[in-house]
Short mmCIF file of N, CA and C in Angstrom, two decimals:
data_model
loop_
_atom_site.label_atom_id
_atom_site.label_comp_id
_atom_site.label_asym_id
_atom_site.label_seq_id
_atom_site.Cartn_x
_atom_site.Cartn_y
_atom_site.Cartn_z
N MET A 1 -37.07 -38.60 0.89
CA MET A 1 -35.82 -38.88 0.22
C MET A 1 -35.48 -37.20 -0.26
N VAL A 2 -34.25 -37.09 0.01
CA VAL A 2 -33.52 -35.74 -0.45
C VAL A 2 -33.74 -35.57 -2.08
N GLN A 3 -34.05 -34.23 -2.39
CA GLN A 3 -33.84 -33.88 -3.84
C GLN A 3 -32.41 -34.15 -4.16
N ARG A 4 -32.04 -34.77 -5.33
CA ARG A 4 -30.64 -34.50 -5.99
C ARG A 4 -30.81 -33.12 -6.65
N LEU A 5 -29.69 -32.53 -6.68
CA LEU A 5 -29.33 -31.10 -7.43
C LEU A 5 -28.30 -31.62 -8.38
N THR A 6 -28.35 -30.77 -9.65
CA THR A 6 -27.25 -30.68 -10.72
C THR A 6 -27.03 -29.29 -10.94
N TYR A 7 -25.76 -28.91 -11.43
CA TYR A 7 -25.38 -27.81 -11.58
C TYR A 7 -25.88 -27.32 -12.74
N ARG A 8 -26.47 -25.91 -13.10
CA ARG A 8 -27.01 -25.40 -13.85
C ARG A 8 -26.60 -25.14 -15.11
N ARG A 9 -24.91 -25.03 -14.95
CA ARG A 9 -23.99 -24.42 -16.04
C ARG A 9 -23.07 -25.29 -16.31
N ARG A 10 -22.25 -25.34 -17.55
CA ARG A 10 -21.37 -26.22 -17.71
C ARG A 10 -20.06 -26.46 -16.98
N HIS A 11 -20.25 -25.91 -15.82
CA HIS A 11 -18.69 -25.65 -14.94
C HIS A 11 -19.20 -27.00 -13.95
N SER A 12 -18.38 -27.82 -14.30
CA SER A 12 -18.68 -29.25 -13.23
C SER A 12 -18.27 -29.51 -12.26
N TYR A 13 -16.85 -28.39 -11.71
CA TYR A 13 -16.30 -28.63 -10.49
C TYR A 13 -16.52 -28.11 -9.25
N ALA A 14 -16.28 -28.36 -7.94
CA ALA A 14 -16.60 -27.62 -6.90
C ALA A 14 -15.39 -27.02 -6.68
N SER A 15 -15.04 -25.38 -7.56
CA SER A 15 -14.07 -24.61 -6.87
C SER A 15 -14.36 -23.62 -6.36
N LYS A 16 -13.79 -22.72 -6.16
CA LYS A 16 -13.92 -21.37 -5.25
C LYS A 16 -14.90 -20.68 -6.55
N SER A 17 -14.74 -20.38 -8.04
CA SER A 17 -15.66 -19.98 -8.85
C SER A 17 -16.61 -20.46 -9.24
N ASN A 18 -16.92 -21.52 -8.57
CA ASN A 18 -18.29 -22.40 -9.05
C ASN A 18 -19.10 -22.70 -7.65
N THR A 19 -19.43 -21.79 -6.86
CA THR A 19 -19.89 -22.04 -5.27
C THR A 19 -21.46 -21.89 -5.58
N GLN A 20 -21.76 -22.77 -5.05
CA GLN A 20 -23.53 -22.77 -5.48
C GLN A 20 -24.07 -22.63 -4.14
N ARG A 21 -25.34 -21.90 -4.05
CA ARG A 21 -26.30 -21.74 -2.91
C ARG A 21 -27.54 -22.68 -3.18
N ILE A 22 -27.96 -23.49 -2.33
CA ILE A 22 -29.45 -24.18 -2.65
C ILE A 22 -30.43 -23.17 -2.45
N VAL A 23 -31.33 -23.14 -3.24
CA VAL A 23 -32.55 -21.90 -3.11
C VAL A 23 -33.82 -23.03 -3.57
N LYS A 24 -34.71 -22.46 -2.81
CA LYS A 24 -36.06 -22.99 -3.19
C LYS A 24 -37.18 -22.27 -3.91
N THR A 25 -37.48 -22.39 -4.83
CA THR A 25 -37.99 -22.11 -5.85
C THR A 25 -39.48 -21.70 -5.33
N PRO A 26 -40.57 -20.80 -5.80
CA PRO A 26 -41.67 -20.75 -5.34
C PRO A 26 -42.75 -22.24 -5.80
N GLY A 27 -42.04 -22.76 -6.64
CA GLY A 27 -42.84 -24.18 -6.79
C GLY A 27 -42.65 -25.17 -6.18
N GLY A 28 -41.61 -24.93 -4.88
CA GLY A 28 -41.34 -25.87 -4.13
C GLY A 28 -39.92 -26.91 -4.43
N LYS A 29 -39.30 -26.40 -5.66
CA LYS A 29 -38.27 -27.05 -5.93
C LYS A 29 -37.04 -26.64 -5.15
N LEU A 30 -35.88 -27.52 -4.97
CA LEU A 30 -34.60 -27.11 -4.64
C LEU A 30 -33.71 -26.82 -5.86
N VAL A 31 -33.18 -25.93 -6.12
CA VAL A 31 -32.44 -25.69 -7.04
C VAL A 31 -30.90 -24.74 -6.55
N TYR A 32 -29.85 -25.07 -7.71
CA TYR A 32 -28.85 -24.19 -7.53
C TYR A 32 -28.58 -23.12 -8.21
N GLN A 33 -28.01 -22.17 -6.82
CA GLN A 33 -28.01 -20.71 -7.80
C GLN A 33 -26.24 -20.15 -7.45
N LEU A 34 -25.93 -19.74 -8.70
CA LEU A 34 -24.66 -19.50 -8.41
C LEU A 34 -24.33 -18.41 -7.46
N ALA A 35 -23.44 -18.58 -6.55
CA ALA A 35 -22.98 -17.49 -5.51
C ALA A 35 -21.98 -16.71 -6.18
N LYS A 36 -21.80 -15.50 -5.87
CA LYS A 36 -20.81 -14.55 -6.49
C LYS A 36 -19.43 -14.81 -5.12
N LYS A 37 -18.13 -14.59 -5.64
CA LYS A 37 -16.75 -14.76 -4.69
C LYS A 37 -17.06 -13.69 -4.13
N LYS A 38 -16.59 -14.08 -2.65
CA LYS A 38 -16.47 -13.33 -1.54
C LYS A 38 -15.53 -11.91 -1.95
N THR A 39 -15.99 -10.62 -1.72
CA THR A 39 -14.93 -9.75 -1.68
C THR A 39 -13.97 -9.50 -0.56
N SER A 40 -12.79 -8.80 -1.25
CA SER A 40 -11.76 -8.77 -0.02
C SER A 40 -11.65 -7.07 -0.15
N HIS A 41 -11.42 -6.76 1.36
CA HIS A 41 -10.89 -5.06 1.21
C HIS A 41 -9.67 -4.74 0.54
N PRO A 42 -9.36 -3.72 -0.05
CA PRO A 42 -8.00 -3.49 -0.71
C PRO A 42 -7.18 -3.20 0.76
N THR A 43 -6.06 -3.84 0.51
CA THR A 43 -5.10 -3.56 1.75
C THR A 43 -3.72 -2.65 1.34
N CYS A 44 -3.14 -2.10 2.32
CA CYS A 44 -1.76 -1.70 1.84
C CYS A 44 -1.09 -2.68 1.64
N PRO A 45 0.14 -2.62 0.68
CA PRO A 45 0.93 -3.49 0.26
C PRO A 45 2.11 -3.73 1.29
N ILE A 46 2.30 -2.24 2.36
CA ILE A 46 3.52 -2.29 3.11
C ILE A 46 3.24 -2.81 4.43
N SER A 47 2.28 -2.04 4.70
CA SER A 47 1.79 -2.52 6.37
C SER A 47 0.54 -3.50 6.33
N GLY A 48 0.01 -4.15 5.07
CA GLY A 48 -0.73 -4.91 5.31
C GLY A 48 -2.53 -4.36 5.85
N GLN A 49 -2.53 -3.48 6.26
CA GLN A 49 -3.83 -2.92 7.01
C GLN A 49 -4.58 -2.51 5.97
N ARG A 50 -5.85 -2.51 6.22
CA ARG A 50 -7.23 -2.17 5.23
C ARG A 50 -7.13 -0.62 4.98
N LEU A 51 -7.40 -0.56 3.75
CA LEU A 51 -7.68 0.95 3.16
C LEU A 51 -8.68 1.49 3.44
N ASN A 52 -8.82 2.67 4.44
CA ASN A 52 -10.25 3.06 4.64
C ASN A 52 -10.68 3.90 3.65
N GLY A 53 -12.00 3.80 3.70
CA GLY A 53 -12.44 4.94 2.64
C GLY A 53 -12.90 3.97 0.99
N LEU A 54 -12.32 3.01 1.15
CA LEU A 54 -12.59 2.14 -0.37
C LEU A 54 -13.45 1.01 -0.38
N PRO A 55 -14.30 0.93 -1.37
CA PRO A 55 -15.24 -0.03 -1.17
C PRO A 55 -14.72 -1.55 -1.37
N ALA A 56 -15.30 -2.30 -0.99
CA ALA A 56 -14.63 -3.84 -0.77
C ALA A 56 -15.60 -4.42 -2.32
N VAL A 57 -15.05 -4.48 -3.43
CA VAL A 57 -16.22 -5.02 -4.39
C VAL A 57 -14.86 -5.57 -5.14
N ARG A 58 -15.60 -6.70 -6.38
CA ARG A 58 -15.15 -7.45 -7.07
C ARG A 58 -14.09 -6.45 -8.04
N PRO A 59 -13.01 -6.69 -8.60
CA PRO A 59 -12.52 -5.84 -9.53
C PRO A 59 -13.50 -5.76 -10.90
N SER A 60 -14.23 -6.40 -11.39
CA SER A 60 -14.99 -6.52 -12.58
C SER A 60 -16.11 -5.21 -12.31
N SER A 61 -16.60 -5.26 -11.08
CA SER A 61 -17.76 -4.10 -10.82
C SER A 61 -17.06 -2.78 -10.41
N LEU A 62 -15.71 -2.57 -10.59
CA LEU A 62 -14.82 -1.53 -9.81
C LEU A 62 -15.40 -0.41 -10.99
N HIS A 63 -15.48 -0.60 -12.12
CA HIS A 63 -15.41 0.28 -13.38
C HIS A 63 -17.07 1.05 -13.20
N ARG A 64 -17.82 0.30 -12.20
CA ARG A 64 -19.24 0.93 -12.08
C ARG A 64 -19.35 1.90 -10.79
N VAL A 65 -18.11 2.15 -10.35
CA VAL A 65 -18.09 2.69 -8.83
C VAL A 65 -17.53 4.31 -9.35
N ASN A 66 -18.06 5.28 -8.76
CA ASN A 66 -17.37 6.67 -8.89
C ASN A 66 -15.78 6.72 -8.61
N LYS A 67 -15.28 7.63 -9.30
CA LYS A 67 -13.80 7.82 -9.08
C LYS A 67 -13.45 8.23 -7.60
N SER A 68 -14.33 9.12 -7.12
CA SER A 68 -14.01 9.68 -5.98
C SER A 68 -14.17 8.42 -4.81
N LYS A 69 -14.94 7.39 -5.13
CA LYS A 69 -15.16 6.59 -4.02
C LYS A 69 -14.42 5.32 -4.36
N LYS A 70 -13.10 5.55 -5.36
CA LYS A 70 -12.10 4.48 -5.42
C LYS A 70 -10.89 5.16 -5.03
N THR A 71 -10.43 6.30 -4.63
CA THR A 71 -9.52 7.10 -4.36
C THR A 71 -9.92 8.02 -2.76
N VAL A 72 -8.81 7.98 -2.48
CA VAL A 72 -8.84 8.89 -1.23
C VAL A 72 -7.55 10.57 -1.53
N HIS A 73 -8.44 11.39 -1.03
CA HIS A 73 -7.60 12.73 -1.65
C HIS A 73 -6.35 12.91 -0.68
N ARG A 74 -5.21 12.08 -0.82
CA ARG A 74 -4.13 12.37 -0.33
C ARG A 74 -2.92 11.82 -0.98
N ALA A 75 -1.66 12.11 -0.76
CA ALA A 75 -0.84 11.41 -1.59
C ALA A 75 -0.68 9.83 -1.31
N TYR A 76 -0.63 9.38 -2.43
CA TYR A 76 -0.71 7.95 -2.46
C TYR A 76 -2.07 7.09 -1.89
N GLY A 77 -3.38 8.14 -2.17
CA GLY A 77 -4.53 7.74 -1.43
C GLY A 77 -5.00 6.61 -2.33
N GLY A 78 -5.71 5.70 -1.69
CA GLY A 78 -6.09 4.53 -2.29
C GLY A 78 -5.01 3.16 -2.56
N HIS A 79 -3.83 3.44 -2.56
CA HIS A 79 -3.01 2.59 -2.77
C HIS A 79 -1.79 2.24 -1.25
N LEU A 80 -1.77 3.37 -0.41
CA LEU A 80 -0.77 3.16 0.87
C LEU A 80 -1.64 3.52 1.67
N ALA A 81 -1.79 3.08 2.86
CA ALA A 81 -2.33 3.72 4.43
C ALA A 81 -1.80 4.97 4.75
N ALA A 82 -2.35 5.60 5.56
CA ALA A 82 -2.09 6.90 6.11
C ALA A 82 -0.60 7.01 6.94
N GLY A 83 -0.96 6.07 7.73
CA GLY A 83 0.59 5.85 8.56
C GLY A 83 2.01 5.87 7.84
N VAL A 84 1.79 5.06 6.68
CA VAL A 84 3.02 4.63 6.04
C VAL A 84 3.57 5.88 5.23
N VAL A 85 2.27 6.61 4.54
CA VAL A 85 2.92 7.67 3.70
C VAL A 85 3.23 8.69 4.89
N LYS A 86 2.56 8.89 6.10
CA LYS A 86 3.30 9.79 6.99
C LYS A 86 4.93 9.31 7.49
N GLU A 87 4.83 7.97 7.65
CA GLU A 87 6.41 7.61 7.88
C GLU A 87 7.44 7.97 6.53
N ARG A 88 6.91 7.70 5.71
CA ARG A 88 7.86 8.26 4.56
C ARG A 88 7.89 9.43 4.37
N ILE A 89 7.11 10.60 4.83
CA ILE A 89 7.59 11.73 4.62
C ILE A 89 8.17 12.26 5.76
N VAL A 90 8.57 11.69 6.88
CA VAL A 90 9.14 12.20 8.05
C VAL A 90 10.46 11.41 7.54
N ARG A 91 10.51 10.26 7.12
CA ARG A 91 12.05 9.62 6.81
C ARG A 91 12.69 10.51 5.81
N ALA A 92 11.62 10.68 4.87
CA ALA A 92 12.65 11.77 3.74
C ALA A 92 13.09 12.98 4.27
N PHE A 93 12.35 13.63 5.14
CA PHE A 93 12.76 14.80 5.68
C PHE A 93 13.71 14.60 6.66
N LEU A 94 14.05 13.85 7.37
CA LEU A 94 15.44 13.42 8.43
C LEU A 94 16.53 13.01 7.43
N VAL A 95 16.15 12.22 6.56
CA VAL A 95 17.35 12.05 5.63
C VAL A 95 17.93 13.50 4.94
N GLU A 96 17.15 14.39 4.55
CA GLU A 96 17.54 15.75 3.95
C GLU A 96 18.06 16.54 5.19
N GLU A 97 17.56 16.16 6.46
CA GLU A 97 18.20 17.21 7.55
C GLU A 97 19.59 16.32 7.82
N GLN A 98 19.52 15.14 7.44
CA GLN A 98 20.97 14.66 7.88
C GLN A 98 21.82 15.01 7.05
N LYS A 99 21.71 15.17 5.77
CA LYS A 99 22.56 15.81 4.53
C LYS A 99 22.90 16.97 4.70
N ILE A 100 22.06 17.64 5.54
CA ILE A 100 22.72 19.25 5.54
C ILE A 100 23.28 19.35 6.92
N VAL A 101 23.09 18.29 8.07
CA VAL A 101 24.17 18.31 9.16
C VAL A 101 25.41 17.85 9.00
N LYS A 102 25.40 16.60 7.90
CA LYS A 102 26.75 16.18 7.51
C LYS A 102 28.03 17.43 6.94
N LYS A 103 26.89 17.99 6.08
CA LYS A 103 27.62 19.31 5.27
C LYS A 103 28.04 20.26 5.97
N VAL A 104 27.18 20.88 7.01
CA VAL A 104 27.79 21.80 7.97
C VAL A 104 28.99 21.25 8.46
N LEU A 105 28.96 19.99 9.27
CA LEU A 105 30.25 19.49 9.94
C LEU A 105 31.52 18.98 9.15
N LYS A 106 31.08 19.00 7.80
CA LYS A 106 32.20 18.87 6.92
C LYS A 106 32.86 20.13 6.60
N LEU A 107 32.09 21.50 6.68
CA LEU A 107 32.43 22.67 6.58
C LEU A 107 33.04 23.17 7.83
N GLN A 108 32.55 22.85 8.85
CA GLN A 108 33.25 23.30 10.44
C GLN A 108 34.73 22.53 10.24
N ALA A 109 34.63 21.46 10.04
CA ALA A 109 36.27 20.54 10.10
C ALA A 109 37.03 21.16 9.28
N ALA A 110 36.58 21.66 8.09
CA ALA A 110 37.67 22.18 7.15
C ALA A 110 38.17 23.50 7.51
N LYS A 111 37.04 24.49 8.06
CA LYS A 111 37.52 25.80 8.71
C LYS A 111 38.51 25.36 10.10
N GLU A 112 38.19 24.48 10.44
CA GLU A 112 39.34 24.22 11.90
C GLU A 112 40.42 23.82 11.53
N ALA A 113 40.25 22.93 10.19
CA ALA A 113 41.86 22.59 9.55
C ALA A 113 42.43 23.66 8.76
N ALA A 114 41.56 24.47 8.62
CA ALA A 114 42.61 25.96 7.91
C ALA A 114 43.24 26.79 9.15
N GLN A 115 42.45 26.73 9.85
CA GLN A 115 42.80 27.71 11.29
C GLN A 115 43.83 26.95 11.93
N ALA A 116 44.05 25.64 12.16
CA ALA A 116 45.34 24.84 12.84
C ALA A 116 46.44 25.12 11.54
N LYS A 117 45.95 25.23 10.61
CA LYS A 117 47.05 25.31 9.54
C LYS A 117 47.97 26.71 9.59
N ALA A 118 47.00 27.58 9.62
CA ALA A 118 47.53 29.00 9.33
C ALA A 118 48.11 29.34 10.78
N ALA A 119 47.44 28.49 12.06
CA ALA A 119 48.26 28.92 13.26
C ALA A 119 49.76 28.34 12.94
N ALA A 120 49.81 27.32 12.59
CA ALA A 120 50.88 26.23 12.62
C ALA A 120 51.94 27.16 11.66
N ALA A 121 51.72 27.86 10.57
CA ALA A 121 52.08 28.41 9.49
C ALA A 121 52.92 29.87 10.21
N GLY A 122 51.74 30.56 11.12
CA GLY A 122 52.15 31.49 11.80
C GLY A 122 53.25 31.40 12.97
N SER A 123 53.30 30.36 13.51
CA SER A 123 54.31 29.95 14.66
C SER A 123 55.57 29.78 13.62
N LYS A 124 55.66 29.13 12.99
CA LYS A 124 56.83 28.70 11.93
C LYS A 124 57.67 30.17 11.40
N LYS A 125 57.00 30.85 11.07
CA LYS A 125 57.05 32.29 10.50
C LYS A 125 58.01 33.24 11.64
N LYS A 126 57.25 33.00 12.74
CA LYS A 126 57.63 33.76 14.08
C LYS A 126 59.21 33.18 14.36
N LYS A 127 59.19 31.95 14.37
CA LYS A 127 60.36 31.26 14.68
C LYS A 127 61.70 31.53 13.53
N SER A 128 61.44 31.50 12.54
CA SER A 128 62.11 31.78 11.49
C SER A 128 62.90 33.18 11.32
N LYS A 129 62.14 34.24 11.76
CA LYS A 129 62.64 35.38 11.97
C LYS A 129 63.44 35.98 13.28
N LYS A 130 63.16 35.14 13.83
CA LYS A 130 64.49 35.31 15.29
C LYS A 130 65.61 34.64 14.85
#
C-alpha cells in the first residue's frame, strides 16, 4: 500500500506557491519537501525577448546578487533589449534629421518667394518708368 503524505506547513491548498516534491528520507519514509517557484528570465517590455547577461532568479534573492550581474553596461542596460535601444537611437537621429530638412526647405521656399517678389516688383518698376 502507498504511504499517505501530509503537508508539513499550514498552507493546505495545492497552489503554485505551495508546490511539493516527494523525497525519500534515509529512514525510508516518504515526505513532502517544499519546492521553490520556477524562475523566469527578465524580458524586454517592448520586444518581449530575453535580456542577455542577467540571471534568472526570484525577486527575493536579487539582493544577494552583485550589481554588476544585475545590469548591462549600456544605455537602458538590464531594462531594454539591445536591438530596441539601437532602434530608438536611430529613430531619434532620423527625427532630428527630418526637422533640419524641414527647416532648410522652409528657408529655401522663403528665399525663392522673396526672389520672385523682387523680380515681380522690378518688372513693375520698369513698366512704370516707360
